[in-house]
CSV table of C-alpha atoms in Angstrom, one decimal:
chain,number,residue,atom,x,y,z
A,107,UNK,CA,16.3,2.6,-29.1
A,108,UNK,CA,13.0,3.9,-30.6
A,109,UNK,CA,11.4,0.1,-29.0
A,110,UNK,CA,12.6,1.5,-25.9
A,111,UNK,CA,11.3,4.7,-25.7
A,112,UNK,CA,7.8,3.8,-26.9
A,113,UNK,CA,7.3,1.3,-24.4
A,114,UNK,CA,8.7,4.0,-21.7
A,115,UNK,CA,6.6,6.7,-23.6
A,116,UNK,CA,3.3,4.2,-23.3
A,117,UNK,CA,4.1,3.6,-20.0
A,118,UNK,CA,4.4,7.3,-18.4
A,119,UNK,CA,1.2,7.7,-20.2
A,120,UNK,CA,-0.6,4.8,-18.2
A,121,UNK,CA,1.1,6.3,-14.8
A,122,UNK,CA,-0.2,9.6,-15.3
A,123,UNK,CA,-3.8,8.5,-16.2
A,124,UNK,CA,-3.8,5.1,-13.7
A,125,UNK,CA,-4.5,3.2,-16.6
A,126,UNK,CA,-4.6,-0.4,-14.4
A,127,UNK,CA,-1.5,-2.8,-15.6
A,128,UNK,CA,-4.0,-5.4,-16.5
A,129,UNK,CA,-5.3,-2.8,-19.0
A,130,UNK,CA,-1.6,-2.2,-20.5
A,131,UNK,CA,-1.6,-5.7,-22.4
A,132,UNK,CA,-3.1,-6.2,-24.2
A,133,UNK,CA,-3.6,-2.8,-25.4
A,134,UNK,CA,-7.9,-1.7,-26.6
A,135,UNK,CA,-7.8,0.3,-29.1
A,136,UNK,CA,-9.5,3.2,-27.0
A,137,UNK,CA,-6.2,3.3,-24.8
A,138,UNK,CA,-3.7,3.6,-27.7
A,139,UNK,CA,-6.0,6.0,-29.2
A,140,UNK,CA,-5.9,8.5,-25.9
A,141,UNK,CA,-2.1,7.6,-26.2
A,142,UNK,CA,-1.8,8.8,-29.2
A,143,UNK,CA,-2.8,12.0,-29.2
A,144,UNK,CA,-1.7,12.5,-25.4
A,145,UNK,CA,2.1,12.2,-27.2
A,146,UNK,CA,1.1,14.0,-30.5
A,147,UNK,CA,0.6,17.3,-27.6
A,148,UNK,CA,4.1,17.4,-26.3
A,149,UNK,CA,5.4,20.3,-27.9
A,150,UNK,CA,8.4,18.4,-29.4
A,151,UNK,CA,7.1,15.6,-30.8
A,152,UNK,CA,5.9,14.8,-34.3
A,153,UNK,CA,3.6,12.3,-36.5
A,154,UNK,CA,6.9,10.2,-37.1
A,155,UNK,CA,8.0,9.7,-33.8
A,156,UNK,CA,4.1,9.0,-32.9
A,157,UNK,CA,4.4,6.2,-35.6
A,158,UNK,CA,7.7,4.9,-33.6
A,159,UNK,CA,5.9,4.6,-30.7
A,160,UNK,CA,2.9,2.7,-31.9
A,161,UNK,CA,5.4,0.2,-34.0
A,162,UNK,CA,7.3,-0.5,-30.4
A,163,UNK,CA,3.8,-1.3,-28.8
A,164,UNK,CA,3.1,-3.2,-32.1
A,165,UNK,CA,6.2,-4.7,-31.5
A,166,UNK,CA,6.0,-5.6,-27.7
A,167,UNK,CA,2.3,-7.2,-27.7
A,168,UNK,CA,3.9,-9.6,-31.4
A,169,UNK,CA,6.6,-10.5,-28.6
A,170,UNK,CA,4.2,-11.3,-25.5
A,171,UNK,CA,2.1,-13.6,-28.1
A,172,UNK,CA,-0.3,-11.3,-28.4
A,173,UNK,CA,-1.7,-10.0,-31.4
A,174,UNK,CA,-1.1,-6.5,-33.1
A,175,UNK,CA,-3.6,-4.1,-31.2
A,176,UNK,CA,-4.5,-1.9,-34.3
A,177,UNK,CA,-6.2,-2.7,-37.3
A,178,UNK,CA,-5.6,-1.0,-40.3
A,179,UNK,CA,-8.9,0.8,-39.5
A,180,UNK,CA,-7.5,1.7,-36.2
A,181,UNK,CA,-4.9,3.8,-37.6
A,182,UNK,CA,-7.3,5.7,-39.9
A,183,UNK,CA,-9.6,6.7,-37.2
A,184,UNK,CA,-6.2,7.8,-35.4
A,185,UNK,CA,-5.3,10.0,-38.3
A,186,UNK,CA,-8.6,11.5,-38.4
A,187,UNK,CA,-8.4,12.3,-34.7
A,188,UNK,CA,-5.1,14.0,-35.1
A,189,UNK,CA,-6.1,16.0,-38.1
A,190,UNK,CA,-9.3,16.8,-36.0
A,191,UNK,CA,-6.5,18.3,-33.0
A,192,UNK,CA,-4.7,20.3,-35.4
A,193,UNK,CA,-8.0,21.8,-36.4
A,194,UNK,CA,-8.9,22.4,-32.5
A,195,UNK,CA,-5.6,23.9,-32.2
A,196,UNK,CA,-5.6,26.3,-35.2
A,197,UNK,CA,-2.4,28.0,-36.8
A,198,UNK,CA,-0.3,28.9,-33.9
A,199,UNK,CA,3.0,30.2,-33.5
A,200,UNK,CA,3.3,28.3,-30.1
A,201,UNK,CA,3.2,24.4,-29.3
A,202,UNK,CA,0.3,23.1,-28.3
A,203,UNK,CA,-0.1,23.4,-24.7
A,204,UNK,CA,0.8,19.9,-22.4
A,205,UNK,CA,-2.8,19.0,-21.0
A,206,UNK,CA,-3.7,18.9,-17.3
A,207,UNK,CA,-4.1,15.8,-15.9
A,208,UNK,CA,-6.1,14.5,-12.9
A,209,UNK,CA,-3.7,14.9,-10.4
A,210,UNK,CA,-2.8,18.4,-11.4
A,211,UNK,CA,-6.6,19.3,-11.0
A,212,UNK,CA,-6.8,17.3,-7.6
A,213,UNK,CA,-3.7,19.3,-6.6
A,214,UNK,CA,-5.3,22.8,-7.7
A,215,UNK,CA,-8.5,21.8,-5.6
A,216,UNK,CA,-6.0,20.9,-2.8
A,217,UNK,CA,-4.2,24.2,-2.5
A,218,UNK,CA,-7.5,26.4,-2.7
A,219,UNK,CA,-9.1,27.8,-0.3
A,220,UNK,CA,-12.7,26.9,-1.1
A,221,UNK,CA,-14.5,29.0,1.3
A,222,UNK,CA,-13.1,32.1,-0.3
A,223,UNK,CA,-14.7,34.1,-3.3
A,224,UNK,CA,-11.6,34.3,-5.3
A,225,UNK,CA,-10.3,30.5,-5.1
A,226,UNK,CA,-14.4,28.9,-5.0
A,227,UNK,CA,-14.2,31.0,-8.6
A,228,UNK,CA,-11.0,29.2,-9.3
A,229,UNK,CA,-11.7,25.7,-8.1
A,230,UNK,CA,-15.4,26.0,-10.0
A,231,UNK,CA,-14.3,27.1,-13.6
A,232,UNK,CA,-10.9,24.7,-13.5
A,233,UNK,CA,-13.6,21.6,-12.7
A,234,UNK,CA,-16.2,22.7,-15.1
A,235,UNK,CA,-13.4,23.3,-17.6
A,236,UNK,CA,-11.8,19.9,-17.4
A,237,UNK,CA,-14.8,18.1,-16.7
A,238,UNK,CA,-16.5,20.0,-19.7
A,239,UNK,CA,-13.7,20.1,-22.0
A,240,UNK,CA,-14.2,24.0,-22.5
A,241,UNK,CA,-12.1,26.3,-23.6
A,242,UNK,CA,-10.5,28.7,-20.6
A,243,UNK,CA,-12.2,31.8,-23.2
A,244,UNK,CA,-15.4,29.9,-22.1
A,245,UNK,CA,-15.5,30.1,-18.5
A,246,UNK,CA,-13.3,33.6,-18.5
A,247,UNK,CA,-13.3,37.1,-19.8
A,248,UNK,CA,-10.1,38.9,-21.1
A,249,UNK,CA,-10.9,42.1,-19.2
A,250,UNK,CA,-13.4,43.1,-16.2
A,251,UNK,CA,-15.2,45.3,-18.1
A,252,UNK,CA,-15.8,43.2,-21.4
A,253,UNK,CA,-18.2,41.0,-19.6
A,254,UNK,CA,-21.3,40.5,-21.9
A,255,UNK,CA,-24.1,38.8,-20.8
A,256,UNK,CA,-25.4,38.0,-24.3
A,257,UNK,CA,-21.6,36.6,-24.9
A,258,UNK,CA,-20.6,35.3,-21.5
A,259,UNK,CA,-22.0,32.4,-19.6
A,260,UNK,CA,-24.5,33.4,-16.7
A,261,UNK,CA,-25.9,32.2,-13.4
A,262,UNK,CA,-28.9,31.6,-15.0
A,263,UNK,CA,-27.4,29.7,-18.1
A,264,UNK,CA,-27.1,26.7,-15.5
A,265,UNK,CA,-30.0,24.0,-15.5
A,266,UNK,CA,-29.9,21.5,-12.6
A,267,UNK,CA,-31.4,18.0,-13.4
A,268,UNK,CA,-31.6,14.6,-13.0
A,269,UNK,CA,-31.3,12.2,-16.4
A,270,UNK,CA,-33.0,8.9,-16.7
A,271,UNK,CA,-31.4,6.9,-14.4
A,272,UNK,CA,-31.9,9.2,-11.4
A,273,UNK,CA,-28.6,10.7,-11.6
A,274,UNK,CA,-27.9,14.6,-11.1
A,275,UNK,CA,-26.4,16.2,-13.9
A,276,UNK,CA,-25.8,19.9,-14.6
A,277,UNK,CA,-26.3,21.8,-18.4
A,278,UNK,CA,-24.5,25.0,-19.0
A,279,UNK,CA,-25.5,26.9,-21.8
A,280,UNK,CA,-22.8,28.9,-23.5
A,281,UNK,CA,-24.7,32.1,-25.1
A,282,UNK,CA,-21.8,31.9,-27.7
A,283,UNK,CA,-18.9,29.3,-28.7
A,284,UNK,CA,-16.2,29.5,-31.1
A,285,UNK,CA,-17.7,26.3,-32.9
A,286,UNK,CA,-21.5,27.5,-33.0
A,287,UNK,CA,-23.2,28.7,-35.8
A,288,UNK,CA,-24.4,32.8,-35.3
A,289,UNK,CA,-27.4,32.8,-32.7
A,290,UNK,CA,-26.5,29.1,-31.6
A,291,UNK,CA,-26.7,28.2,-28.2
A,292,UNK,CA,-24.1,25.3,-27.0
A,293,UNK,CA,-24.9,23.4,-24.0
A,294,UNK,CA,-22.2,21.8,-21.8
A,295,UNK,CA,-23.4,18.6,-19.8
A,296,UNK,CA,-21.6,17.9,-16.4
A,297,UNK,CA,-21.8,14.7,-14.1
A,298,UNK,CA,-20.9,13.8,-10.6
A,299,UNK,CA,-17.2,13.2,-10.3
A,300,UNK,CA,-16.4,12.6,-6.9
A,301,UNK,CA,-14.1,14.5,-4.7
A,302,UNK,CA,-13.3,16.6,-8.0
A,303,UNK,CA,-17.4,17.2,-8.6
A,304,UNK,CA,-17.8,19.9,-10.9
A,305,UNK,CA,-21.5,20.1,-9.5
A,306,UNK,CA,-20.6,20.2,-6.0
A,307,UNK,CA,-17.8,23.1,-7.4
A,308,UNK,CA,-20.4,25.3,-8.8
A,309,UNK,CA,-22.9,24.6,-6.1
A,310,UNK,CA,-20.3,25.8,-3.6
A,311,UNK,CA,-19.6,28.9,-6.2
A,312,UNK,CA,-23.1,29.9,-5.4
A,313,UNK,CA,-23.0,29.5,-1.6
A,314,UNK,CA,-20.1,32.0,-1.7
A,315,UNK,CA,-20.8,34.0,-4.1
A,316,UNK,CA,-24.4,34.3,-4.7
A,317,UNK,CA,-25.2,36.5,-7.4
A,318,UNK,CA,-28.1,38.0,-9.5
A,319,UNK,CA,-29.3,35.7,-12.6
A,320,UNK,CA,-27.5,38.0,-15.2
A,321,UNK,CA,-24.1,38.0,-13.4
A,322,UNK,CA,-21.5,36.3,-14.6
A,323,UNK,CA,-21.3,32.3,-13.8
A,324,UNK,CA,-17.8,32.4,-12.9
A,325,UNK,CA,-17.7,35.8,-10.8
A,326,UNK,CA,-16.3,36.2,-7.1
A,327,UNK,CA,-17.1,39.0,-4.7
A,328,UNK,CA,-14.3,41.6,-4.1
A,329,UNK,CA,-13.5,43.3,-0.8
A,330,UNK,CA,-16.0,45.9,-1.1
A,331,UNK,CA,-19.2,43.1,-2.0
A,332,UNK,CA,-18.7,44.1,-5.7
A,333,UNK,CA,-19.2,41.4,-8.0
A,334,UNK,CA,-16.2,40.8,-10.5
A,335,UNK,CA,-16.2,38.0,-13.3
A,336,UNK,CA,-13.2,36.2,-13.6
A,337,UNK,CA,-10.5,37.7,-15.5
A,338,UNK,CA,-8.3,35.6,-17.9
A,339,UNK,CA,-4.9,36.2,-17.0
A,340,UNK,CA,-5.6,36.6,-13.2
A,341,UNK,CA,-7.4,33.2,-13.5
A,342,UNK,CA,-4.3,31.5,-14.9
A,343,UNK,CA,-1.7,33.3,-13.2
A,344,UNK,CA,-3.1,31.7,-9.8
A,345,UNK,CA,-3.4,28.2,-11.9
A,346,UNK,CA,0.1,28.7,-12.7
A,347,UNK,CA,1.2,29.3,-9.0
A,348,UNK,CA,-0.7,26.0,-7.8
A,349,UNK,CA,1.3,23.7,-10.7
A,350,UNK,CA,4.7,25.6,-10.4
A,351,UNK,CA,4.2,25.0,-6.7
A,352,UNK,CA,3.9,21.1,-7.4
A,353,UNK,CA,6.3,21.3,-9.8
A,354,UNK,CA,4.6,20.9,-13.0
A,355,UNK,CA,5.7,24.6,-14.6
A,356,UNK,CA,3.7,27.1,-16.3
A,357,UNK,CA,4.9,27.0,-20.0
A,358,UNK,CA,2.0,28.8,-21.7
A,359,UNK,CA,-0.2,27.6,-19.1
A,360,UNK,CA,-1.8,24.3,-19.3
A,361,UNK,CA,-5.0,22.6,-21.7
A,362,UNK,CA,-8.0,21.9,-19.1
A,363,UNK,CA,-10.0,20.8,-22.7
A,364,UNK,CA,-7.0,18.6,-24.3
A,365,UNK,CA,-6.6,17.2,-20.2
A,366,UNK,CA,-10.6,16.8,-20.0
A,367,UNK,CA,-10.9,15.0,-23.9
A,368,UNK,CA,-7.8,12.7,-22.5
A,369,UNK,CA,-9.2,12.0,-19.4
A,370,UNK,CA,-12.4,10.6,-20.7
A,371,UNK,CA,-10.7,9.1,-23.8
A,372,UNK,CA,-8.7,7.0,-21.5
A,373,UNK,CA,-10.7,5.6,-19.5
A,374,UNK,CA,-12.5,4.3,-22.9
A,375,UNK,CA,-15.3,6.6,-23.3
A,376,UNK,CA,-16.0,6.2,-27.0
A,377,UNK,CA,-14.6,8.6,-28.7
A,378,UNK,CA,-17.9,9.5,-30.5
A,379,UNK,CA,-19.6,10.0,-27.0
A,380,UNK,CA,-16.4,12.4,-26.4
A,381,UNK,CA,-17.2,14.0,-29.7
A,382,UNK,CA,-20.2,14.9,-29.0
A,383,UNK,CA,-19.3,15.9,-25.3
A,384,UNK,CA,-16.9,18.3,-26.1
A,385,UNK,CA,-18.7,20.1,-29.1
A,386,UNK,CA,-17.1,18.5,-31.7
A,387,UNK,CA,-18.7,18.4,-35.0
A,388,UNK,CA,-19.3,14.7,-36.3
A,389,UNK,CA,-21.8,13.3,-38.6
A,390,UNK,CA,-23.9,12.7,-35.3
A,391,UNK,CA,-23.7,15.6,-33.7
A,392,UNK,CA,-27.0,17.1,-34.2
A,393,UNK,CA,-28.8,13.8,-34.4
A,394,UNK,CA,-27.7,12.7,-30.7
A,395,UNK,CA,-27.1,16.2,-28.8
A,396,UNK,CA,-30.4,16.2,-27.4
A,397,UNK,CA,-30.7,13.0,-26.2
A,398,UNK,CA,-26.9,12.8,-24.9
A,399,UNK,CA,-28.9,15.0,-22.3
A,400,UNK,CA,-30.3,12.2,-20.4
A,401,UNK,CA,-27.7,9.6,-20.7
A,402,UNK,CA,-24.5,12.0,-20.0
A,403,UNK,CA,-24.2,10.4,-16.6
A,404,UNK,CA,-23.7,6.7,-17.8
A,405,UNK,CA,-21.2,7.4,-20.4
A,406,UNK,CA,-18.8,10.2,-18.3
A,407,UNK,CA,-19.8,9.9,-14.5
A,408,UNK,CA,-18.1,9.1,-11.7
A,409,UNK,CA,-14.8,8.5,-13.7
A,410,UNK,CA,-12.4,10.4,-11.4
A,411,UNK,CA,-14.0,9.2,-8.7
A,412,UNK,CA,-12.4,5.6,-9.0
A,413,UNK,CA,-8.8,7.4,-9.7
A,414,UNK,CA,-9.2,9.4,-6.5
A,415,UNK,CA,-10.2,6.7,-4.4
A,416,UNK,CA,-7.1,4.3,-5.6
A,417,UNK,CA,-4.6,7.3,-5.5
């Protein structure tokens, strides 16, 4: 029965994000909301089986005395946020890609051998991707040779800091971004993350490979010394390796920005803060992107940290 299958549905979700049972009923509003759109990515579902699944969970809290976990409001902001995805995703003539998930990235950083050029390269742009919700066009070129340091992120597009509270952060500031404005610079804000640090990633990039300021960020050193940035397809085709490996599969490789955006979104980081995060353009954007600077930290640190430590 649909009931069934929404509650199994819900339930996957929670298992592959360690949502905590006690967190599972009731359900917040920020957990259904990641659930959501987490079901709205698999390539063969639609908006009416989404609405299915959300009447079963409706369904199942009205049955454990509980009252229904979205508001009529609720579902509006959903439908915004899916109408936002499609947006994100464009016109494509493939589904949308199934998301990577924290134990997929713990797996990639497993199988690596960090101590190498090739794989620290790997290791560093799959973290900051995830962690950063970037694009894969952002932390990779299509061809060796069409590298551009005016387009391309650089070693010295990375800013080292410590926000408010003490807490190290890292800024990465992409020269161009498919949702800047012409001559815009976007900056990407990264936070401790435990054993899957996307600082300590990019700190071990540079031990490895160390690099002149205008090379490229995400670059490894080839047999010959010569430094090479990170090609697209070479990138995924080792990705793809790792998860077939685990048994995850390779079908159209896998969203480190849908995986990141879901990550965050449920462990209930507001989806405004995830807004802004990821470069998304809200009414608030340009009021609070400066100051998300020295408060990135509190809202997304130390996340996979706790999911780590419990797996």
């Amino acid at each position: 029965s649909s009931y069934g299958s929404g509650l199994k549905k819900f339930h996957i979700f929670c298992d592959i994000f360690s949502i905590p049972e006690a967190d599972h009923l009731p359900a917040s509003f920020e957990l259904l909301h990641s659930f959501a759109l987490w079901a709205i990515s698999n390539p063969s579902a639609t908006e009416h089986f989404l609405g299915k699944y959300l009447s079963a969970i409706r369904a199942w809290h009205l049955a454990q005395g509980w009252p229904p976990p979205l508001s009529p409001e609720h579902f509006t902001q959903i439908n915004w946020s899916l109408r936002r995805m499609e947006n994100l995703q464009g016109t494509r003539h493939r589904p949308i890609r199934p998301p990577i998930t924290l134990h997929m990235l713990a797996a990639i950083k497993a199988t690596l051998r960090t101590d190498q050029p090739f794989d620290a390269c790997i290791w560093a742009m799959s973290s900051c991707a995830f962690f950063g919700m970037m694009q894969f066009r952002e932390v990779a070129v299509n061809t060796r040779a069409s590298f551009n340091k005016s387009k391309h992120i650089t070693r010295k597009d990375v800013h080292l800091g410590f926000d408010l509270t003490g807490k190290p952060y890292a800024r990465l500031d992409l020269p161009q971004a498919k949702t800047a404005k012409s001559g815009e610079i976007q900056s990407i804000f990264i936070v401790e993350q435990g054993d899957l640090c996307p600082i300590q990633a990019l700190q071990n990039l540079a031990e490895i490979v160390p690099a002149l300021p205008d090379d490229p960020l995400f670059s490894w050193r080839d047999s010959k010394g010569v430094i090479r940035p990170m090609v697209k397809t070479r990138a995924i085709e080792s990705i793809n390796s790792i998860l077939s490996a685990w048994n995850w599969g390779t079908t159209f490789g896998h969203s480190f920005r849908i995986g990141g955006t879901l990550f965050y979104l449920a462990n209930k980081v507001d989806p405004e803060i995830v807004c802004i995060a990821g470069r998304w353009k809200s009414l608030a954007y340009e009021t609070y992107i400066r100051a998300f600077e020295q408060v990135a930290t509190q809202h997304l640190g130390s996340l996979a940290n706790i999911h780590t430590s419990q797996s």
